[in-house]
PDB file of N, CA and C in Angstrom:
ATOM      1  N   UNK A  20     217.671 -76.132  -1.258  1.00 57.00           N
ATOM      2  CA  UNK A  20     217.729 -74.735  -1.623  1.00 57.00           C
ATOM      3  C   UNK A  20     218.437 -74.585  -2.970  1.00 57.00           C
ATOM      4  N   UNK A  21     217.869 -73.797  -3.832  1.00 60.00           N
ATOM      5  CA  UNK A  21     218.431 -73.556  -5.153  1.00 60.00           C
ATOM      6  C   UNK A  21     219.570 -72.547  -5.065  1.00 60.00           C
ATOM      7  N   UNK A  22     220.718 -72.882  -5.614  1.00 75.00           N
ATOM      8  CA  UNK A  22     221.858 -71.969  -5.601  1.00 75.00           C
ATOM      9  C   UNK A  22     221.636 -70.868  -6.620  1.00 75.00           C
ATOM     10  N   UNK A  23     222.022 -69.676  -6.260  1.00 85.00           N
ATOM     11  CA  UNK A  23     221.903 -68.518  -7.141  1.00 85.00           C
ATOM     12  C   UNK A  23     223.014 -68.552  -8.176  1.00 85.00           C
ATOM     13  N   UNK A  24     222.787 -67.874  -9.312  1.00 90.00           N
ATOM     14  CA  UNK A  24     223.787 -67.813 -10.372  1.00 90.00           C
ATOM     15  C   UNK A  24     224.996 -66.983  -9.961  1.00 90.00           C
ATOM     16  N   UNK A  25     224.781 -65.983  -9.097  1.00 94.00           N
ATOM     17  CA  UNK A  25     225.876 -65.103  -8.702  1.00 94.00           C
ATOM     18  C   UNK A  25     226.273 -65.376  -7.262  1.00 94.00           C
ATOM     19  N   UNK A  26     227.573 -65.250  -6.994  1.00 95.00           N
ATOM     20  CA  UNK A  26     228.094 -65.421  -5.640  1.00 95.00           C
ATOM     21  C   UNK A  26     228.893 -64.179  -5.260  1.00 95.00           C
ATOM     22  N   UNK A  27     228.945 -63.911  -3.967  1.00 96.00           N
ATOM     23  CA  UNK A  27     229.725 -62.809  -3.418  1.00 96.00           C
ATOM     24  C   UNK A  27     230.994 -63.404  -2.824  1.00 96.00           C
ATOM     25  N   UNK A  28     232.145 -62.867  -3.211  1.00 96.00           N
ATOM     26  CA  UNK A  28     233.415 -63.340  -2.658  1.00 96.00           C
ATOM     27  C   UNK A  28     234.248 -62.136  -2.233  1.00 96.00           C
ATOM     28  N   UNK A  29     235.223 -62.408  -1.365  1.00 97.00           N
ATOM     29  CA  UNK A  29     236.087 -61.332  -0.898  1.00 97.00           C
ATOM     30  C   UNK A  29     237.500 -61.859  -0.689  1.00 97.00           C
ATOM     31  N   UNK A  30     238.441 -60.946  -0.788  1.00 96.00           N
ATOM     32  CA  UNK A  30     239.838 -61.249  -0.518  1.00 96.00           C
ATOM     33  C   UNK A  30     240.442 -60.103   0.266  1.00 96.00           C
ATOM     34  N   UNK A  31     241.428 -60.408   1.099  1.00 95.00           N
ATOM     35  CA  UNK A  31     242.039 -59.415   1.975  1.00 95.00           C
ATOM     36  C   UNK A  31     243.551 -59.534   1.921  1.00 95.00           C
ATOM     37  N   UNK A  32     244.224 -58.396   2.113  1.00 92.00           N
ATOM     38  CA  UNK A  32     245.681 -58.391   2.177  1.00 92.00           C
ATOM     39  C   UNK A  32     246.131 -57.184   2.982  1.00 92.00           C
ATOM     40  N   UNK A  33     247.272 -57.318   3.631  1.00 87.00           N
ATOM     41  CA  UNK A  33     247.837 -56.232   4.440  1.00 87.00           C
ATOM     42  C   UNK A  33     248.300 -55.094   3.534  1.00 87.00           C
ATOM     43  N   UNK A  34     247.931 -53.886   3.914  1.00 79.00           N
ATOM     44  CA  UNK A  34     248.351 -52.693   3.170  1.00 79.00           C
ATOM     45  C   UNK A  34     249.728 -52.230   3.640  1.00 79.00           C
ATOM     46  N   UNK A  35     250.499 -51.614   2.761  1.00 74.00           N
ATOM     47  CA  UNK A  35     251.780 -51.058   3.196  1.00 74.00           C
ATOM     48  C   UNK A  35     251.540 -49.861   4.116  1.00 74.00           C
ATOM     49  N   UNK A  36     252.452 -49.609   5.031  1.00 73.00           N
ATOM     50  CA  UNK A  36     252.327 -48.463   5.928  1.00 73.00           C
ATOM     51  C   UNK A  36     252.582 -47.162   5.184  1.00 73.00           C
ATOM     52  N   UNK A  37     252.092 -46.078   5.757  1.00 71.00           N
ATOM     53  CA  UNK A  37     252.382 -44.767   5.219  1.00 71.00           C
ATOM     54  C   UNK A  37     251.505 -44.310   4.069  1.00 71.00           C
ATOM     55  N   UNK A  38     250.463 -45.070   3.729  1.00 66.00           N
ATOM     56  CA  UNK A  38     249.543 -44.624   2.678  1.00 66.00           C
ATOM     57  C   UNK A  38     248.200 -44.327   3.328  1.00 66.00           C
ATOM     58  N   UNK A  39     247.403 -43.521   2.666  1.00 63.00           N
ATOM     59  CA  UNK A  39     246.128 -43.087   3.230  1.00 63.00           C
ATOM     60  C   UNK A  39     245.234 -44.266   3.585  1.00 63.00           C
ATOM     61  N   UNK A  40     245.154 -45.243   2.708  1.00 61.00           N
ATOM     62  CA  UNK A  40     244.278 -46.395   2.969  1.00 61.00           C
ATOM     63  C   UNK A  40     244.692 -47.130   4.240  1.00 61.00           C
ATOM     64  N   UNK A  41     246.006 -47.210   4.516  1.00 59.00           N
ATOM     65  CA  UNK A  41     246.441 -47.925   5.722  1.00 59.00           C
ATOM     66  C   UNK A  41     246.146 -47.126   6.982  1.00 59.00           C
ATOM     67  N   UNK A  42     245.945 -45.804   6.836  1.00 58.00           N
ATOM     68  CA  UNK A  42     245.519 -44.995   7.983  1.00 58.00           C
ATOM     69  C   UNK A  42     244.054 -45.271   8.316  1.00 58.00           C
ATOM     70  N   UNK A  43     243.272 -45.643   7.323  1.00 62.00           N
ATOM     71  CA  UNK A  43     241.855 -45.942   7.517  1.00 62.00           C
ATOM     72  C   UNK A  43     241.624 -47.418   7.855  1.00 62.00           C
ATOM     73  N   UNK A  44     242.362 -48.305   7.187  1.00 64.00           N
ATOM     74  CA  UNK A  44     242.206 -49.754   7.335  1.00 64.00           C
ATOM     75  C   UNK A  44     243.595 -50.376   7.420  1.00 64.00           C
ATOM     76  N   UNK A  45     243.727 -51.480   8.121  1.00 78.00           N
ATOM     77  CA  UNK A  45     245.022 -52.156   8.154  1.00 78.00           C
ATOM     78  C   UNK A  45     245.182 -53.126   6.984  1.00 78.00           C
ATOM     79  N   UNK A  46     244.057 -53.489   6.386  1.00 84.00           N
ATOM     80  CA  UNK A  46     244.084 -54.398   5.243  1.00 84.00           C
ATOM     81  C   UNK A  46     243.228 -53.824   4.118  1.00 84.00           C
ATOM     82  N   UNK A  47     243.498 -54.274   2.917  1.00 87.00           N
ATOM     83  CA  UNK A  47     242.619 -53.950   1.795  1.00 87.00           C
ATOM     84  C   UNK A  47     241.628 -55.104   1.663  1.00 87.00           C
ATOM     85  N   UNK A  48     240.396 -54.746   1.438  1.00 92.00           N
ATOM     86  CA  UNK A  48     239.369 -55.740   1.133  1.00 92.00           C
ATOM     87  C   UNK A  48     238.959 -55.532  -0.312  1.00 92.00           C
ATOM     88  N   UNK A  49     238.934 -56.611  -1.078  1.00 96.00           N
ATOM     89  CA  UNK A  49     238.401 -56.592  -2.434  1.00 96.00           C
ATOM     90  C   UNK A  49     237.185 -57.496  -2.409  1.00 96.00           C
ATOM     91  N   UNK A  50     236.044 -56.941  -2.766  1.00 97.00           N
ATOM     92  CA  UNK A  50     234.811 -57.732  -2.789  1.00 97.00           C
ATOM     93  C   UNK A  50     234.252 -57.707  -4.196  1.00 97.00           C
ATOM     94  N   UNK A  51     233.631 -58.812  -4.572  1.00 97.00           N
ATOM     95  CA  UNK A  51     233.066 -58.877  -5.914  1.00 97.00           C
ATOM     96  C   UNK A  51     231.897 -59.838  -5.987  1.00 97.00           C
ATOM     97  N   UNK A  52     231.052 -59.569  -6.965  1.00 97.00           N
ATOM     98  CA  UNK A  52     229.957 -60.469  -7.320  1.00 97.00           C
ATOM     99  C   UNK A  52     230.365 -61.120  -8.625  1.00 97.00           C
ATOM    100  N   UNK A  53     230.295 -62.460  -8.647  1.00 97.00           N
ATOM    101  CA  UNK A  53     230.787 -63.244  -9.771  1.00 97.00           C
ATOM    102  C   UNK A  53     229.721 -64.243 -10.194  1.00 97.00           C
ATOM    103  N   UNK A  54     229.542 -64.412 -11.490  1.00 94.00           N
ATOM    104  CA  UNK A  54     228.657 -65.462 -11.995  1.00 94.00           C
ATOM    105  C   UNK A  54     229.273 -66.819 -11.672  1.00 94.00           C
ATOM    106  N   UNK A  55     228.513 -67.630 -10.983  1.00 90.00           N
ATOM    107  CA  UNK A  55     228.997 -68.932 -10.509  1.00 90.00           C
ATOM    108  C   UNK A  55     229.506 -69.813 -11.658  1.00 90.00           C
ATOM    109  N   UNK A  56     228.763 -69.868 -12.756  1.00 87.00           N
ATOM    110  CA  UNK A  56     229.108 -70.764 -13.860  1.00 87.00           C
ATOM    111  C   UNK A  56     230.192 -70.203 -14.782  1.00 87.00           C
ATOM    112  N   UNK A  57     230.080 -68.929 -15.143  1.00 92.00           N
ATOM    113  CA  UNK A  57     231.001 -68.374 -16.138  1.00 92.00           C
ATOM    114  C   UNK A  57     232.258 -67.762 -15.542  1.00 92.00           C
ATOM    115  N   UNK A  58     232.192 -67.325 -14.284  1.00 94.00           N
ATOM    116  CA  UNK A  58     233.325 -66.641 -13.672  1.00 94.00           C
ATOM    117  C   UNK A  58     233.379 -65.156 -13.983  1.00 94.00           C
ATOM    118  N   UNK A  59     232.386 -64.651 -14.714  1.00 97.00           N
ATOM    119  CA  UNK A  59     232.371 -63.232 -15.093  1.00 97.00           C
ATOM    120  C   UNK A  59     232.140 -62.364 -13.857  1.00 97.00           C
ATOM    121  N   UNK A  60     232.977 -61.343 -13.697  1.00 98.00           N
ATOM    122  CA  UNK A  60     232.870 -60.403 -12.584  1.00 98.00           C
ATOM    123  C   UNK A  60     231.834 -59.341 -12.965  1.00 98.00           C
ATOM    124  N   UNK A  61     230.792 -59.200 -12.133  1.00 97.00           N
ATOM    125  CA  UNK A  61     229.739 -58.238 -12.448  1.00 97.00           C
ATOM    126  C   UNK A  61     229.797 -56.984 -11.573  1.00 97.00           C
ATOM    127  N   UNK A  62     230.373 -57.100 -10.394  1.00 97.00           N
ATOM    128  CA  UNK A  62     230.510 -55.948  -9.495  1.00 97.00           C
ATOM    129  C   UNK A  62     231.801 -56.090  -8.714  1.00 97.00           C
ATOM    130  N   UNK A  63     232.444 -54.942  -8.426  1.00 97.00           N
ATOM    131  CA  UNK A  63     233.677 -54.937  -7.639  1.00 97.00           C
ATOM    132  C   UNK A  63     233.673 -53.725  -6.722  1.00 97.00           C
ATOM    133  N   UNK A  64     234.186 -53.911  -5.527  1.00 96.00           N
ATOM    134  CA  UNK A  64     234.464 -52.797  -4.632  1.00 96.00           C
ATOM    135  C   UNK A  64     235.726 -53.133  -3.855  1.00 96.00           C
ATOM    136  N   UNK A  65     236.373 -52.106  -3.340  1.00 94.00           N
ATOM    137  CA  UNK A  65     237.568 -52.320  -2.533  1.00 94.00           C
ATOM    138  C   UNK A  65     237.703 -51.177  -1.544  1.00 94.00           C
ATOM    139  N   UNK A  66     238.544 -51.367  -0.543  1.00 89.00           N
ATOM    140  CA  UNK A  66     238.691 -50.381   0.517  1.00 89.00           C
ATOM    141  C   UNK A  66     239.880 -49.454   0.272  1.00 89.00           C
ATOM    142  N   UNK A  67     240.113 -49.089  -0.976  1.00 88.00           N
ATOM    143  CA  UNK A  67     241.102 -48.047  -1.242  1.00 88.00           C
ATOM    144  C   UNK A  67     240.509 -46.715  -0.785  1.00 88.00           C
ATOM    145  N   UNK A  68     241.357 -45.746  -0.473  1.00 84.00           N
ATOM    146  CA  UNK A  68     240.916 -44.522   0.191  1.00 84.00           C
ATOM    147  C   UNK A  68     240.154 -43.554  -0.702  1.00 84.00           C
ATOM    148  N   UNK A  69     240.405 -43.547  -1.991  1.00 90.00           N
ATOM    149  CA  UNK A  69     239.771 -42.535  -2.838  1.00 90.00           C
ATOM    150  C   UNK A  69     238.765 -43.149  -3.801  1.00 90.00           C
ATOM    151  N   UNK A  70     237.774 -42.360  -4.140  1.00 94.00           N
ATOM    152  CA  UNK A  70     236.790 -42.801  -5.136  1.00 94.00           C
ATOM    153  C   UNK A  70     237.466 -43.104  -6.465  1.00 94.00           C
ATOM    154  N   UNK A  71     238.447 -42.295  -6.830  1.00 96.00           N
ATOM    155  CA  UNK A  71     239.148 -42.493  -8.102  1.00 96.00           C
ATOM    156  C   UNK A  71     239.797 -43.870  -8.150  1.00 96.00           C
ATOM    157  N   UNK A  72     240.479 -44.242  -7.087  1.00 94.00           N
ATOM    158  CA  UNK A  72     241.144 -45.551  -7.047  1.00 94.00           C
ATOM    159  C   UNK A  72     240.127 -46.683  -7.082  1.00 94.00           C
ATOM    160  N   UNK A  73     239.077 -46.565  -6.292  1.00 95.00           N
ATOM    161  CA  UNK A  73     238.040 -47.614  -6.273  1.00 95.00           C
ATOM    162  C   UNK A  73     237.377 -47.742  -7.636  1.00 95.00           C
ATOM    163  N   UNK A  74     237.053 -46.626  -8.247  1.00 96.00           N
ATOM    164  CA  UNK A  74     236.427 -46.653  -9.574  1.00 96.00           C
ATOM    165  C   UNK A  74     237.364 -47.235 -10.627  1.00 96.00           C
ATOM    166  N   UNK A  75     238.652 -46.925 -10.540  1.00 97.00           N
ATOM    167  CA  UNK A  75     239.605 -47.429 -11.514  1.00 97.00           C
ATOM    168  C   UNK A  75     239.738 -48.952 -11.404  1.00 97.00           C
ATOM    169  N   UNK A  76     239.822 -49.452 -10.186  1.00 97.00           N
ATOM    170  CA  UNK A  76     239.891 -50.904  -9.987  1.00 97.00           C
ATOM    171  C   UNK A  76     238.620 -51.551 -10.517  1.00 97.00           C
ATOM    172  N   UNK A  77     237.491 -50.942 -10.254  1.00 96.00           N
ATOM    173  CA  UNK A  77     236.217 -51.452 -10.767  1.00 96.00           C
ATOM    174  C   UNK A  77     236.262 -51.545 -12.284  1.00 96.00           C
ATOM    175  N   UNK A  78     236.714 -50.487 -12.962  1.00 96.00           N
ATOM    176  CA  UNK A  78     236.791 -50.480 -14.426  1.00 96.00           C
ATOM    177  C   UNK A  78     237.753 -51.537 -14.954  1.00 96.00           C
ATOM    178  N   UNK A  79     238.828 -51.807 -14.216  1.00 96.00           N
ATOM    179  CA  UNK A  79     239.787 -52.827 -14.659  1.00 96.00           C
ATOM    180  C   UNK A  79     239.222 -54.242 -14.559  1.00 96.00           C
ATOM    181  N   UNK A  80     238.344 -54.483 -13.588  1.00 97.00           N
ATOM    182  CA  UNK A  80     237.937 -55.864 -13.299  1.00 97.00           C
ATOM    183  C   UNK A  80     236.535 -56.248 -13.775  1.00 97.00           C
ATOM    184  N   UNK A  81     235.587 -55.329 -13.731  1.00 98.00           N
ATOM    185  CA  UNK A  81     234.205 -55.683 -14.116  1.00 98.00           C
ATOM    186  C   UNK A  81     234.173 -56.103 -15.584  1.00 98.00           C
ATOM    187  N   UNK A  82     233.489 -57.217 -15.823  1.00 98.00           N
ATOM    188  CA  UNK A  82     233.371 -57.759 -17.180  1.00 98.00           C
ATOM    189  C   UNK A  82     234.432 -58.797 -17.501  1.00 98.00           C
ATOM    190  N   UNK A  83     235.459 -58.883 -16.661  1.00 98.00           N
ATOM    191  CA  UNK A  83     236.523 -59.871 -16.866  1.00 98.00           C
ATOM    192  C   UNK A  83     236.144 -61.171 -16.175  1.00 98.00           C
ATOM    193  N   UNK A  84     236.972 -62.198 -16.362  1.00 97.00           N
ATOM    194  CA  UNK A  84     236.714 -63.505 -15.776  1.00 97.00           C
ATOM    195  C   UNK A  84     237.662 -63.739 -14.607  1.00 97.00           C
ATOM    196  N   UNK A  85     237.105 -63.993 -13.436  1.00 97.00           N
ATOM    197  CA  UNK A  85     237.915 -64.215 -12.231  1.00 97.00           C
ATOM    198  C   UNK A  85     238.801 -65.449 -12.360  1.00 97.00           C
ATOM    199  N   UNK A  86     238.413 -66.382 -13.234  1.00 95.00           N
ATOM    200  CA  UNK A  86     239.223 -67.588 -13.409  1.00 95.00           C
ATOM    201  C   UNK A  86     240.515 -67.302 -14.176  1.00 95.00           C
ATOM    202  N   UNK A  87     240.593 -66.162 -14.857  1.00 96.00           N
ATOM    203  CA  UNK A  87     241.796 -65.799 -15.608  1.00 96.00           C
ATOM    204  C   UNK A  87     242.660 -64.861 -14.771  1.00 96.00           C
ATOM    205  N   UNK A  88     243.236 -65.416 -13.702  1.00 97.00           N
ATOM    206  CA  UNK A  88     244.028 -64.622 -12.768  1.00 97.00           C
ATOM    207  C   UNK A  88     245.215 -63.959 -13.451  1.00 97.00           C
ATOM    208  N   UNK A  89     245.824 -64.629 -14.399  1.00 97.00           N
ATOM    209  CA  UNK A  89     246.977 -64.053 -15.077  1.00 97.00           C
ATOM    210  C   UNK A  89     246.604 -62.757 -15.810  1.00 97.00           C
ATOM    211  N   UNK A  90     245.500 -62.772 -16.543  1.00 96.00           N
ATOM    212  CA  UNK A  90     245.064 -61.568 -17.265  1.00 96.00           C
ATOM    213  C   UNK A  90     244.711 -60.444 -16.295  1.00 96.00           C
ATOM    214  N   UNK A  91     243.981 -60.781 -15.222  1.00 97.00           N
ATOM    215  CA  UNK A  91     243.597 -59.777 -14.242  1.00 97.00           C
ATOM    216  C   UNK A  91     244.824 -59.162 -13.578  1.00 97.00           C
ATOM    217  N   UNK A  92     245.776 -60.014 -13.227  1.00 97.00           N
ATOM    218  CA  UNK A  92     247.007 -59.533 -12.589  1.00 97.00           C
ATOM    219  C   UNK A  92     247.802 -58.636 -13.531  1.00 97.00           C
ATOM    220  N   UNK A  93     247.859 -59.005 -14.795  1.00 97.00           N
ATOM    221  CA  UNK A  93     248.552 -58.170 -15.782  1.00 97.00           C
ATOM    222  C   UNK A  93     247.874 -56.822 -15.935  1.00 97.00           C
ATOM    223  N   UNK A  94     246.535 -56.819 -15.958  1.00 96.00           N
ATOM    224  CA  UNK A  94     245.793 -55.560 -16.074  1.00 96.00           C
ATOM    225  C   UNK A  94     246.102 -54.640 -14.896  1.00 96.00           C
ATOM    226  N   UNK A  95     246.115 -55.204 -13.685  1.00 96.00           N
ATOM    227  CA  UNK A  95     246.444 -54.408 -12.495  1.00 96.00           C
ATOM    228  C   UNK A  95     247.900 -53.949 -12.578  1.00 96.00           C
ATOM    229  N   UNK A  96     248.809 -54.860 -12.873  1.00 96.00           N
ATOM    230  CA  UNK A  96     250.235 -54.532 -12.914  1.00 96.00           C
ATOM    231  C   UNK A  96     250.564 -53.487 -13.963  1.00 96.00           C
ATOM    232  N   UNK A  97     249.914 -53.566 -15.114  1.00 97.00           N
ATOM    233  CA  UNK A  97     250.209 -52.648 -16.217  1.00 97.00           C
ATOM    234  C   UNK A  97     249.544 -51.285 -16.077  1.00 97.00           C
ATOM    235  N   UNK A  98     248.506 -51.186 -15.251  1.00 97.00           N
ATOM    236  CA  UNK A  98     247.711 -49.961 -15.241  1.00 97.00           C
ATOM    237  C   UNK A  98     247.552 -49.283 -13.883  1.00 97.00           C
ATOM    238  N   UNK A  99     247.742 -50.024 -12.792  1.00 96.00           N
ATOM    239  CA  UNK A  99     247.553 -49.452 -11.459  1.00 96.00           C
ATOM    240  C   UNK A  99     248.924 -49.204 -10.840  1.00 96.00           C
ATOM    241  N   UNK A 100     249.223 -47.938 -10.549  1.00 95.00           N
ATOM    242  CA  UNK A 100     250.526 -47.588  -9.989  1.00 95.00           C
ATOM    243  C   UNK A 100     250.403 -46.940  -8.615  1.00 95.00           C
ATOM    244  N   UNK A 101     249.371 -47.326  -7.889  1.00 90.00           N
ATOM    245  CA  UNK A 101     249.218 -46.871  -6.513  1.00 90.00           C
ATOM    246  C   UNK A 101     250.074 -47.707  -5.580  1.00 90.00           C
ATOM    247  N   UNK A 102     250.292 -47.186  -4.381  1.00 86.00           N
ATOM    248  CA  UNK A 102     251.142 -47.864  -3.392  1.00 86.00           C
ATOM    249  C   UNK A 102     250.559 -49.195  -2.916  1.00 86.00           C
ATOM    250  N   UNK A 103     249.268 -49.389  -3.110  1.00 89.00           N
ATOM    251  CA  UNK A 103     248.611 -50.612  -2.644  1.00 89.00           C
ATOM    252  C   UNK A 103     248.611 -51.725  -3.689  1.00 89.00           C
ATOM    253  N   UNK A 104     249.409 -51.591  -4.749  1.00 92.00           N
ATOM    254  CA  UNK A 104     249.368 -52.561  -5.856  1.00 92.00           C
ATOM    255  C   UNK A 104     249.589 -54.006  -5.392  1.00 92.00           C
ATOM    256  N   UNK A 105     250.628 -54.250  -4.607  1.00 93.00           N
ATOM    257  CA  UNK A 105     250.914 -55.623  -4.177  1.00 93.00           C
ATOM    258  C   UNK A 105     249.774 -56.187  -3.330  1.00 93.00           C
ATOM    259  N   UNK A 106     249.229 -55.365  -2.445  1.00 93.00           N
ATOM    260  CA  UNK A 106     248.113 -55.815  -1.605  1.00 93.00           C
ATOM    261  C   UNK A 106     246.880 -56.094  -2.463  1.00 93.00           C
ATOM    262  N   UNK A 107     246.644 -55.249  -3.443  1.00 95.00           N
ATOM    263  CA  UNK A 107     245.513 -55.435  -4.351  1.00 95.00           C
ATOM    264  C   UNK A 107     245.639 -56.751  -5.110  1.00 95.00           C
ATOM    265  N   UNK A 108     246.831 -57.034  -5.608  1.00 97.00           N
ATOM    266  CA  UNK A 108     247.067 -58.291  -6.327  1.00 97.00           C
ATOM    267  C   UNK A 108     246.888 -59.497  -5.415  1.00 97.00           C
ATOM    268  N   UNK A 109     247.340 -59.385  -4.184  1.00 96.00           N
ATOM    269  CA  UNK A 109     247.202 -60.486  -3.229  1.00 96.00           C
ATOM    270  C   UNK A 109     245.732 -60.745  -2.888  1.00 96.00           C
ATOM    271  N   UNK A 110     244.956 -59.687  -2.680  1.00 96.00           N
ATOM    272  CA  UNK A 110     243.527 -59.843  -2.383  1.00 96.00           C
ATOM    273  C   UNK A 110     242.786 -60.425  -3.584  1.00 96.00           C
ATOM    274  N   UNK A 111     243.181 -60.006  -4.781  1.00 97.00           N
ATOM    275  CA  UNK A 111     242.586 -60.543  -6.003  1.00 97.00           C
ATOM    276  C   UNK A 111     242.858 -62.044  -6.123  1.00 97.00           C
ATOM    277  N   UNK A 112     244.058 -62.449  -5.766  1.00 97.00           N
ATOM    278  CA  UNK A 112     244.411 -63.875  -5.807  1.00 97.00           C
ATOM    279  C   UNK A 112     243.539 -64.671  -4.831  1.00 97.00           C
ATOM    280  N   UNK A 113     243.255 -64.095  -3.671  1.00 96.00           N
ATOM    281  CA  UNK A 113     242.366 -64.777  -2.721  1.00 96.00           C
ATOM    282  C   UNK A 113     240.971 -64.957  -3.307  1.00 96.00           C
ATOM    283  N   UNK A 114     240.465 -63.938  -3.996  1.00 97.00           N
ATOM    284  CA  UNK A 114     239.158 -64.057  -4.647  1.00 97.00           C
ATOM    285  C   UNK A 114     239.173 -65.186  -5.670  1.00 97.00           C
ATOM    286  N   UNK A 115     240.244 -65.260  -6.435  1.00 96.00           N
ATOM    287  CA  UNK A 115     240.400 -66.312  -7.445  1.00 96.00           C
ATOM    288  C   UNK A 115     240.381 -67.693  -6.782  1.00 96.00           C
ATOM    289  N   UNK A 116     241.103 -67.844  -5.690  1.00 95.00           N
ATOM    290  CA  UNK A 116     241.146 -69.130  -4.989  1.00 95.00           C
ATOM    291  C   UNK A 116     239.769 -69.508  -4.445  1.00 95.00           C
ATOM    292  N   UNK A 117     239.039 -68.525  -3.936  1.00 94.00           N
ATOM    293  CA  UNK A 117     237.704 -68.818  -3.403  1.00 94.00           C
ATOM    294  C   UNK A 117     236.752 -69.288  -4.493  1.00 94.00           C
ATOM    295  N   UNK A 118     236.770 -68.646  -5.647  1.00 93.00           N
ATOM    296  CA  UNK A 118     235.843 -69.059  -6.707  1.00 93.00           C
ATOM    297  C   UNK A 118     236.215 -70.449  -7.215  1.00 93.00           C
ATOM    298  N   UNK A 119     237.498 -70.793  -7.199  1.00 92.00           N
ATOM    299  CA  UNK A 119     237.893 -72.163  -7.573  1.00 92.00           C
ATOM    300  C   UNK A 119     237.312 -73.162  -6.587  1.00 92.00           C
ATOM    301  N   UNK A 120     237.354 -72.851  -5.313  1.00 91.00           N
ATOM    302  CA  UNK A 120     236.773 -73.749  -4.310  1.00 91.00           C
ATOM    303  C   UNK A 120     235.263 -73.861  -4.483  1.00 91.00           C
ATOM    304  N   UNK A 121     234.609 -72.736  -4.745  1.00 89.00           N
ATOM    305  CA  UNK A 121     233.155 -72.760  -4.970  1.00 89.00           C
ATOM    306  C   UNK A 121     232.832 -73.609  -6.191  1.00 89.00           C
ATOM    307  N   UNK A 122     233.605 -73.441  -7.246  1.00 84.00           N
ATOM    308  CA  UNK A 122     233.382 -74.209  -8.477  1.00 84.00           C
ATOM    309  C   UNK A 122     233.560 -75.697  -8.249  1.00 84.00           C
ATOM    310  N   UNK A 123     234.438 -76.045  -7.323  1.00 82.00           N
ATOM    311  CA  UNK A 123     234.691 -77.454  -7.022  1.00 82.00           C
ATOM    312  C   UNK A 123     233.834 -77.957  -5.858  1.00 82.00           C
ATOM    313  N   UNK A 124     232.833 -77.157  -5.463  1.00 75.00           N
ATOM    314  CA  UNK A 124     231.928 -77.519  -4.368  1.00 75.00           C
ATOM    315  C   UNK A 124     232.652 -77.824  -3.068  1.00 75.00           C
ATOM    316  N   UNK A 125     233.683 -77.050  -2.775  1.00 58.00           N
ATOM    317  CA  UNK A 125     234.447 -77.232  -1.546  1.00 58.00           C
ATOM    318  C   UNK A 125     234.168 -76.065  -0.602  1.00 58.00           C
ATOM    319  N   UNK A 126     232.894 -75.745  -0.412  1.00 52.00           N
ATOM    320  CA  UNK A 126     232.479 -74.568   0.354  1.00 52.00           C
ATOM    321  C   UNK A 126     232.952 -74.577   1.799  1.00 52.00           C
ATOM    322  N   UNK A 127     233.064 -75.744   2.413  1.00 52.00           N
ATOM    323  CA  UNK A 127     233.456 -75.820   3.830  1.00 52.00           C
ATOM    324  C   UNK A 127     234.856 -75.241   4.052  1.00 52.00           C
ATOM    325  N   UNK A 128     235.720 -75.287   3.037  1.00 50.00           N
ATOM    326  CA  UNK A 128     237.091 -74.806   3.198  1.00 50.00           C
ATOM    327  C   UNK A 128     237.185 -73.298   3.232  1.00 50.00           C
ATOM    328  N   UNK A 129     236.160 -72.577   2.777  1.00 48.00           N
ATOM    329  CA  UNK A 129     236.270 -71.121   2.737  1.00 48.00           C
ATOM    330  C   UNK A 129     235.365 -70.432   3.755  1.00 48.00           C
ATOM    331  N   UNK A 130     234.604 -71.182   4.487  1.00 48.00           N
ATOM    332  CA  UNK A 130     233.694 -70.576   5.479  1.00 48.00           C
ATOM    333  C   UNK A 130     234.455 -70.055   6.670  1.00 48.00           C
TER     334      UNK A 130
END
């Protein structure tokens, strides 16, 4: 079977209590479509409670490279001031780890 150029990955992290998103979900999910070879993020979604928050995260991440976790983390840290910031960063780190495993053909470890 021929592997596709794009892969779907996801990361999850526990949300802090007392925020709207934690009333809907116990964890934040960050999902993205990433170019397998380049690491470029082409689509992003997350389980934040408002369209504004989801759209803002999308604008921060789409077009960036998932392999550059430091830059992505700085973008989130410098621009996102919602209560779910730490959970968002943790879920993003999981996405980064998964794409590294995919790049190294270690698919069995993430299934």
